[in-house]
Amino acid sequence: VKDVLTLESNEKLQVEVFTILGEKIMELHLENLVTIDFSKNTPGVYFIKAFSTSGSKTFKIVKN
């Protein structure tokens, strides 16, 4: 990821963004398509947890 991460889903999602140290830096509730602005975040590793009615997934991203 450079500046913007785009997520698309057919379900309503709750999305949480964490630093590598486990600090929650964002929480979003979304439907369909959303962009997350990472332009002000420092480069490094982040984790995205996405929750829906069908379960949850965690993604690791690297901000350049």
PDB file of N, CA and C in Angstrom:
ATOM      1  N   VAL A   1       0.856  -1.175   0.000  1.00  0.00           N
ATOM      2  CA  VAL A   1       0.000   0.000   0.000  1.00  0.00           C
ATOM      3  C   VAL A   1       0.894   1.226   0.000  1.00  0.00           C
ATOM      4  N   LYS A   2       0.544   2.171  -0.844  1.00  0.00           N
ATOM      5  CA  LYS A   2       1.278   3.428  -0.838  1.00  0.00           C
ATOM      6  C   LYS A   2       0.519   4.485  -0.044  1.00  0.00           C
ATOM      7  N   ASP A   3      -0.670   4.869  -0.519  1.00  0.00           N
ATOM      8  CA  ASP A   3      -1.458   5.886   0.178  1.00  0.00           C
ATOM      9  C   ASP A   3      -2.884   5.457   0.485  1.00  0.00           C
ATOM     10  N   VAL A   4      -3.483   4.638  -0.385  1.00  0.00           N
ATOM     11  CA  VAL A   4      -4.897   4.305  -0.243  1.00  0.00           C
ATOM     12  C   VAL A   4      -5.109   2.806  -0.420  1.00  0.00           C
ATOM     13  N   LEU A   5      -5.900   2.225   0.465  1.00  0.00           N
ATOM     14  CA  LEU A   5      -6.297   0.825   0.369  1.00  0.00           C
ATOM     15  C   LEU A   5      -7.795   0.794   0.089  1.00  0.00           C
ATOM     16  N   THR A   6      -8.196   0.030  -0.920  1.00  0.00           N
ATOM     17  CA  THR A   6      -9.608  -0.081  -1.279  1.00  0.00           C
ATOM     18  C   THR A   6     -10.123  -1.460  -0.907  1.00  0.00           C
ATOM     19  N   LEU A   7     -11.252  -1.505  -0.206  1.00  0.00           N
ATOM     20  CA  LEU A   7     -11.895  -2.757   0.181  1.00  0.00           C
ATOM     21  C   LEU A   7     -13.278  -2.816  -0.448  1.00  0.00           C
ATOM     22  N   GLU A   8     -13.641  -4.001  -0.913  1.00  0.00           N
ATOM     23  CA  GLU A   8     -14.958  -4.203  -1.506  1.00  0.00           C
ATOM     24  C   GLU A   8     -15.578  -5.448  -0.895  1.00  0.00           C
ATOM     25  N   SER A   9     -16.872  -5.366  -0.574  1.00  0.00           N
ATOM     26  CA  SER A   9     -17.559  -6.496   0.038  1.00  0.00           C
ATOM     27  C   SER A   9     -19.034  -6.479  -0.335  1.00  0.00           C
ATOM     28  N   ASN A  10     -19.620  -7.657  -0.389  1.00  0.00           N
ATOM     29  CA  ASN A  10     -21.057  -7.771  -0.613  1.00  0.00           C
ATOM     30  C   ASN A  10     -21.839  -7.681   0.694  1.00  0.00           C
ATOM     31  N   GLU A  11     -21.118  -7.645   1.816  1.00  0.00           N
ATOM     32  CA  GLU A  11     -21.742  -7.599   3.136  1.00  0.00           C
ATOM     33  C   GLU A  11     -21.327  -6.323   3.860  1.00  0.00           C
ATOM     34  N   LYS A  12     -22.057  -6.002   4.926  1.00  0.00           N
ATOM     35  CA  LYS A  12     -21.629  -4.924   5.811  1.00  0.00           C
ATOM     36  C   LYS A  12     -20.404  -5.416   6.571  1.00  0.00           C
ATOM     37  N   LEU A  13     -19.414  -4.552   6.706  1.00  0.00           N
ATOM     38  CA  LEU A  13     -18.187  -4.916   7.397  1.00  0.00           C
ATOM     39  C   LEU A  13     -17.867  -3.935   8.509  1.00  0.00           C
ATOM     40  N   GLN A  14     -17.240  -4.457   9.546  1.00  0.00           N
ATOM     41  CA  GLN A  14     -16.566  -3.628  10.532  1.00  0.00           C
ATOM     42  C   GLN A  14     -15.086  -3.877  10.295  1.00  0.00           C
ATOM     43  N   VAL A  15     -14.327  -2.821  10.091  1.00  0.00           N
ATOM     44  CA  VAL A  15     -12.905  -2.948   9.787  1.00  0.00           C
ATOM     45  C   VAL A  15     -12.109  -2.217  10.854  1.00  0.00           C
ATOM     46  N   GLU A  16     -11.099  -2.900  11.390  1.00  0.00           N
ATOM     47  CA  GLU A  16     -10.196  -2.299  12.365  1.00  0.00           C
ATOM     48  C   GLU A  16      -8.783  -2.380  11.821  1.00  0.00           C
ATOM     49  N   VAL A  17      -8.021  -1.297  12.006  1.00  0.00           N
ATOM     50  CA  VAL A  17      -6.639  -1.243  11.542  1.00  0.00           C
ATOM     51  C   VAL A  17      -5.744  -1.115  12.763  1.00  0.00           C
ATOM     52  N   PHE A  18      -4.713  -1.978  12.826  1.00  0.00           N
ATOM     53  CA  PHE A  18      -3.790  -2.022  13.959  1.00  0.00           C
ATOM     54  C   PHE A  18      -2.353  -1.834  13.491  1.00  0.00           C
ATOM     55  N   THR A  19      -1.534  -1.225  14.349  1.00  0.00           N
ATOM     56  CA  THR A  19      -0.098  -1.158  14.089  1.00  0.00           C
ATOM     57  C   THR A  19       0.520  -2.514  14.409  1.00  0.00           C
ATOM     58  N   ILE A  20       1.788  -2.660  14.081  1.00  0.00           N
ATOM     59  CA  ILE A  20       2.519  -3.898  14.378  1.00  0.00           C
ATOM     60  C   ILE A  20       2.571  -4.148  15.892  1.00  0.00           C
ATOM     61  N   LEU A  21       2.430  -3.081  16.694  1.00  0.00           N
ATOM     62  CA  LEU A  21       2.461  -3.210  18.152  1.00  0.00           C
ATOM     63  C   LEU A  21       1.085  -3.510  18.747  1.00  0.00           C
ATOM     64  N   GLY A  22       0.061  -3.620  17.889  1.00  0.00           N
ATOM     65  CA  GLY A  22      -1.276  -3.953  18.362  1.00  0.00           C
ATOM     66  C   GLY A  22      -2.144  -2.769  18.729  1.00  0.00           C
ATOM     67  N   GLU A  23      -1.687  -1.552  18.457  1.00  0.00           N
ATOM     68  CA  GLU A  23      -2.469  -0.353  18.750  1.00  0.00           C
ATOM     69  C   GLU A  23      -3.514  -0.135  17.657  1.00  0.00           C
ATOM     70  N   LYS A  24      -4.781  -0.032  18.059  1.00  0.00           N
ATOM     71  CA  LYS A  24      -5.845   0.220  17.080  1.00  0.00           C
ATOM     72  C   LYS A  24      -5.783   1.685  16.670  1.00  0.00           C
ATOM     73  N   ILE A  25      -5.640   1.920  15.351  1.00  0.00           N
ATOM     74  CA  ILE A  25      -5.530   3.291  14.864  1.00  0.00           C
ATOM     75  C   ILE A  25      -6.739   3.732  14.047  1.00  0.00           C
ATOM     76  N   MET A  26      -7.581   2.789  13.640  1.00  0.00           N
ATOM     77  CA  MET A  26      -8.791   3.129  12.882  1.00  0.00           C
ATOM     78  C   MET A  26      -9.856   2.081  13.126  1.00  0.00           C
ATOM     79  N   GLU A  27     -11.104   2.524  13.073  1.00  0.00           N
ATOM     80  CA  GLU A  27     -12.243   1.605  13.082  1.00  0.00           C
ATOM     81  C   GLU A  27     -13.279   2.174  12.128  1.00  0.00           C
ATOM     82  N   LEU A  28     -13.700   1.354  11.169  1.00  0.00           N
ATOM     83  CA  LEU A  28     -14.634   1.799  10.139  1.00  0.00           C
ATOM     84  C   LEU A  28     -15.782   0.814  10.020  1.00  0.00           C
ATOM     85  N   HIS A  29     -16.939   1.316   9.673  1.00  0.00           N
ATOM     86  CA  HIS A  29     -18.095   0.483   9.357  1.00  0.00           C
ATOM     87  C   HIS A  29     -18.458   0.808   7.919  1.00  0.00           C
ATOM     88  N   LEU A  30     -18.597  -0.212   7.095  1.00  0.00           N
ATOM     89  CA  LEU A  30     -18.767   0.066   5.679  1.00  0.00           C
ATOM     90  C   LEU A  30     -19.678  -0.918   4.992  1.00  0.00           C
ATOM     91  N   GLU A  31     -20.129  -0.496   3.846  1.00  0.00           N
ATOM     92  CA  GLU A  31     -20.912  -1.336   2.944  1.00  0.00           C
ATOM     93  C   GLU A  31     -20.326  -1.179   1.551  1.00  0.00           C
ATOM     94  N   ASN A  32     -20.324  -2.228   0.794  1.00  0.00           N
ATOM     95  CA  ASN A  32     -19.902  -2.239  -0.604  1.00  0.00           C
ATOM     96  C   ASN A  32     -18.433  -1.873  -0.803  1.00  0.00           C
ATOM     97  N   LEU A  33     -18.112  -0.599  -1.004  1.00  0.00           N
ATOM     98  CA  LEU A  33     -16.761  -0.186  -1.376  1.00  0.00           C
ATOM     99  C   LEU A  33     -16.298   0.945  -0.472  1.00  0.00           C
ATOM    100  N   VAL A  34     -15.068   0.852   0.012  1.00  0.00           N
ATOM    101  CA  VAL A  34     -14.517   1.919   0.845  1.00  0.00           C
ATOM    102  C   VAL A  34     -13.028   2.041   0.570  1.00  0.00           C
ATOM    103  N   THR A  35     -12.508   3.238   0.732  1.00  0.00           N
ATOM    104  CA  THR A  35     -11.072   3.447   0.639  1.00  0.00           C
ATOM    105  C   THR A  35     -10.573   3.898   2.003  1.00  0.00           C
ATOM    106  N   ILE A  36      -9.426   3.371   2.393  1.00  0.00           N
ATOM    107  CA  ILE A  36      -8.799   3.730   3.662  1.00  0.00           C
ATOM    108  C   ILE A  36      -7.556   4.538   3.333  1.00  0.00           C
ATOM    109  N   ASP A  37      -7.479   5.743   3.869  1.00  0.00           N
ATOM    110  CA  ASP A  37      -6.371   6.651   3.593  1.00  0.00           C
ATOM    111  C   ASP A  37      -5.197   6.340   4.524  1.00  0.00           C
ATOM    112  N   PHE A  38      -4.101   5.879   3.939  1.00  0.00           N
ATOM    113  CA  PHE A  38      -2.889   5.587   4.702  1.00  0.00           C
ATOM    114  C   PHE A  38      -1.813   6.647   4.482  1.00  0.00           C
ATOM    115  N   SER A  39      -2.139   7.734   3.788  1.00  0.00           N
ATOM    116  CA  SER A  39      -1.125   8.722   3.415  1.00  0.00           C
ATOM    117  C   SER A  39      -0.441   9.363   4.622  1.00  0.00           C
ATOM    118  N   LYS A  40      -1.134   9.470   5.749  1.00  0.00           N
ATOM    119  CA  LYS A  40      -0.555  10.109   6.935  1.00  0.00           C
ATOM    120  C   LYS A  40       0.113   9.109   7.875  1.00  0.00           C
ATOM    121  N   ASN A  41      -0.002   7.826   7.562  1.00  0.00           N
ATOM    122  CA  ASN A  41       0.615   6.805   8.402  1.00  0.00           C
ATOM    123  C   ASN A  41       2.069   6.604   7.999  1.00  0.00           C
ATOM    124  N   THR A  42       2.899   6.294   8.983  1.00  0.00           N
ATOM    125  CA  THR A  42       4.304   6.043   8.692  1.00  0.00           C
ATOM    126  C   THR A  42       4.458   4.698   7.992  1.00  0.00           C
ATOM    127  N   PRO A  43       5.506   4.549   7.176  1.00  0.00           N
ATOM    128  CA  PRO A  43       5.749   3.250   6.535  1.00  0.00           C
ATOM    129  C   PRO A  43       5.930   2.159   7.585  1.00  0.00           C
ATOM    130  N   GLY A  44       5.465   0.969   7.267  1.00  0.00           N
ATOM    131  CA  GLY A  44       5.592  -0.153   8.185  1.00  0.00           C
ATOM    132  C   GLY A  44       4.522  -1.190   7.945  1.00  0.00           C
ATOM    133  N   VAL A  45       4.424  -2.126   8.882  1.00  0.00           N
ATOM    134  CA  VAL A  45       3.471  -3.231   8.790  1.00  0.00           C
ATOM    135  C   VAL A  45       2.222  -2.883   9.598  1.00  0.00           C
ATOM    136  N   TYR A  46       1.067  -3.164   9.008  1.00  0.00           N
ATOM    137  CA  TYR A  46      -0.222  -2.944   9.654  1.00  0.00           C
ATOM    138  C   TYR A  46      -1.072  -4.195   9.486  1.00  0.00           C
ATOM    139  N   PHE A  47      -2.009  -4.379  10.398  1.00  0.00           N
ATOM    140  CA  PHE A  47      -2.943  -5.496  10.306  1.00  0.00           C
ATOM    141  C   PHE A  47      -4.354  -4.944  10.181  1.00  0.00           C
ATOM    142  N   ILE A  48      -5.123  -5.547   9.290  1.00  0.00           N
ATOM    143  CA  ILE A  48      -6.509  -5.156   9.075  1.00  0.00           C
ATOM    144  C   ILE A  48      -7.384  -6.334   9.465  1.00  0.00           C
ATOM    145  N   LYS A  49      -8.290  -6.104  10.399  1.00  0.00           N
ATOM    146  CA  LYS A  49      -9.258  -7.129  10.795  1.00  0.00           C
ATOM    147  C   LYS A  49     -10.615  -6.716  10.255  1.00  0.00           C
ATOM    148  N   ALA A  50     -11.223  -7.603   9.486  1.00  0.00           N
ATOM    149  CA  ALA A  50     -12.534  -7.344   8.897  1.00  0.00           C
ATOM    150  C   ALA A  50     -13.531  -8.335   9.472  1.00  0.00           C
ATOM    151  N   PHE A  51     -14.622  -7.825  10.022  1.00  0.00           N
ATOM    152  CA  PHE A  51     -15.666  -8.641  10.634  1.00  0.00           C
ATOM    153  C   PHE A  51     -16.955  -8.494   9.834  1.00  0.00           C
ATOM    154  N   SER A  52     -17.613  -9.619   9.561  1.00  0.00           N
ATOM    155  CA  SER A  52     -18.924  -9.602   8.908  1.00  0.00           C
ATOM    156  C   SER A  52     -19.796 -10.652   9.586  1.00  0.00           C
ATOM    157  N   THR A  53     -21.016 -10.789   9.122  1.00  0.00           N
ATOM    158  CA  THR A  53     -21.912 -11.785   9.705  1.00  0.00           C
ATOM    159  C   THR A  53     -21.438 -13.204   9.412  1.00  0.00           C
ATOM    160  N   SER A  54     -20.622 -13.374   8.386  1.00  0.00           N
ATOM    161  CA  SER A  54     -20.142 -14.716   8.037  1.00  0.00           C
ATOM    162  C   SER A  54     -18.791 -15.055   8.666  1.00  0.00           C
ATOM    163  N   GLY A  55     -18.216 -14.145   9.461  1.00  0.00           N
ATOM    164  CA  GLY A  55     -16.956 -14.443  10.119  1.00  0.00           C
ATOM    165  C   GLY A  55     -16.008 -13.263  10.100  1.00  0.00           C
ATOM    166  N   SER A  56     -14.727 -13.547  10.339  1.00  0.00           N
ATOM    167  CA  SER A  56     -13.725 -12.481  10.345  1.00  0.00           C
ATOM    168  C   SER A  56     -12.456 -12.962   9.662  1.00  0.00           C
ATOM    169  N   LYS A  57     -11.696 -11.998   9.163  1.00  0.00           N
ATOM    170  CA  LYS A  57     -10.409 -12.278   8.530  1.00  0.00           C
ATOM    171  C   LYS A  57      -9.428 -11.198   8.934  1.00  0.00           C
ATOM    172  N   THR A  58      -8.164 -11.579   9.017  1.00  0.00           N
ATOM    173  CA  THR A  58      -7.100 -10.634   9.312  1.00  0.00           C
ATOM    174  C   THR A  58      -6.133 -10.615   8.143  1.00  0.00           C
ATOM    175  N   PHE A  59      -5.777  -9.406   7.726  1.00  0.00           N
ATOM    176  CA  PHE A  59      -4.854  -9.220   6.616  1.00  0.00           C
ATOM    177  C   PHE A  59      -3.652  -8.422   7.083  1.00  0.00           C
ATOM    178  N   LYS A  60      -2.496  -8.792   6.603  1.00  0.00           N
ATOM    179  CA  LYS A  60      -1.273  -8.045   6.880  1.00  0.00           C
ATOM    180  C   LYS A  60      -0.968  -7.199   5.654  1.00  0.00           C
ATOM    181  N   ILE A  61      -0.708  -5.912   5.866  1.00  0.00           N
ATOM    182  CA  ILE A  61      -0.323  -5.052   4.753  1.00  0.00           C
ATOM    183  C   ILE A  61       0.962  -4.319   5.108  1.00  0.00           C
ATOM    184  N   VAL A  62       1.682  -3.909   4.097  1.00  0.00           N
ATOM    185  CA  VAL A  62       2.902  -3.130   4.282  1.00  0.00           C
ATOM    186  C   VAL A  62       2.686  -1.781   3.627  1.00  0.00           C
ATOM    187  N   LYS A  63       2.865  -0.718   4.397  1.00  0.00           N
ATOM    188  CA  LYS A  63       2.752   0.638   3.872  1.00  0.00           C
ATOM    189  C   LYS A  63       4.146   1.090   3.482  1.00  0.00           C
ATOM    190  N   ASN A  64       4.311   1.458   2.216  1.00  0.00           N
ATOM    191  CA  ASN A  64       5.617   1.917   1.717  1.00  0.00           C
ATOM    192  C   ASN A  64       5.770   3.409   1.902  1.00  0.00           C
TER     193      ASN A  64
END
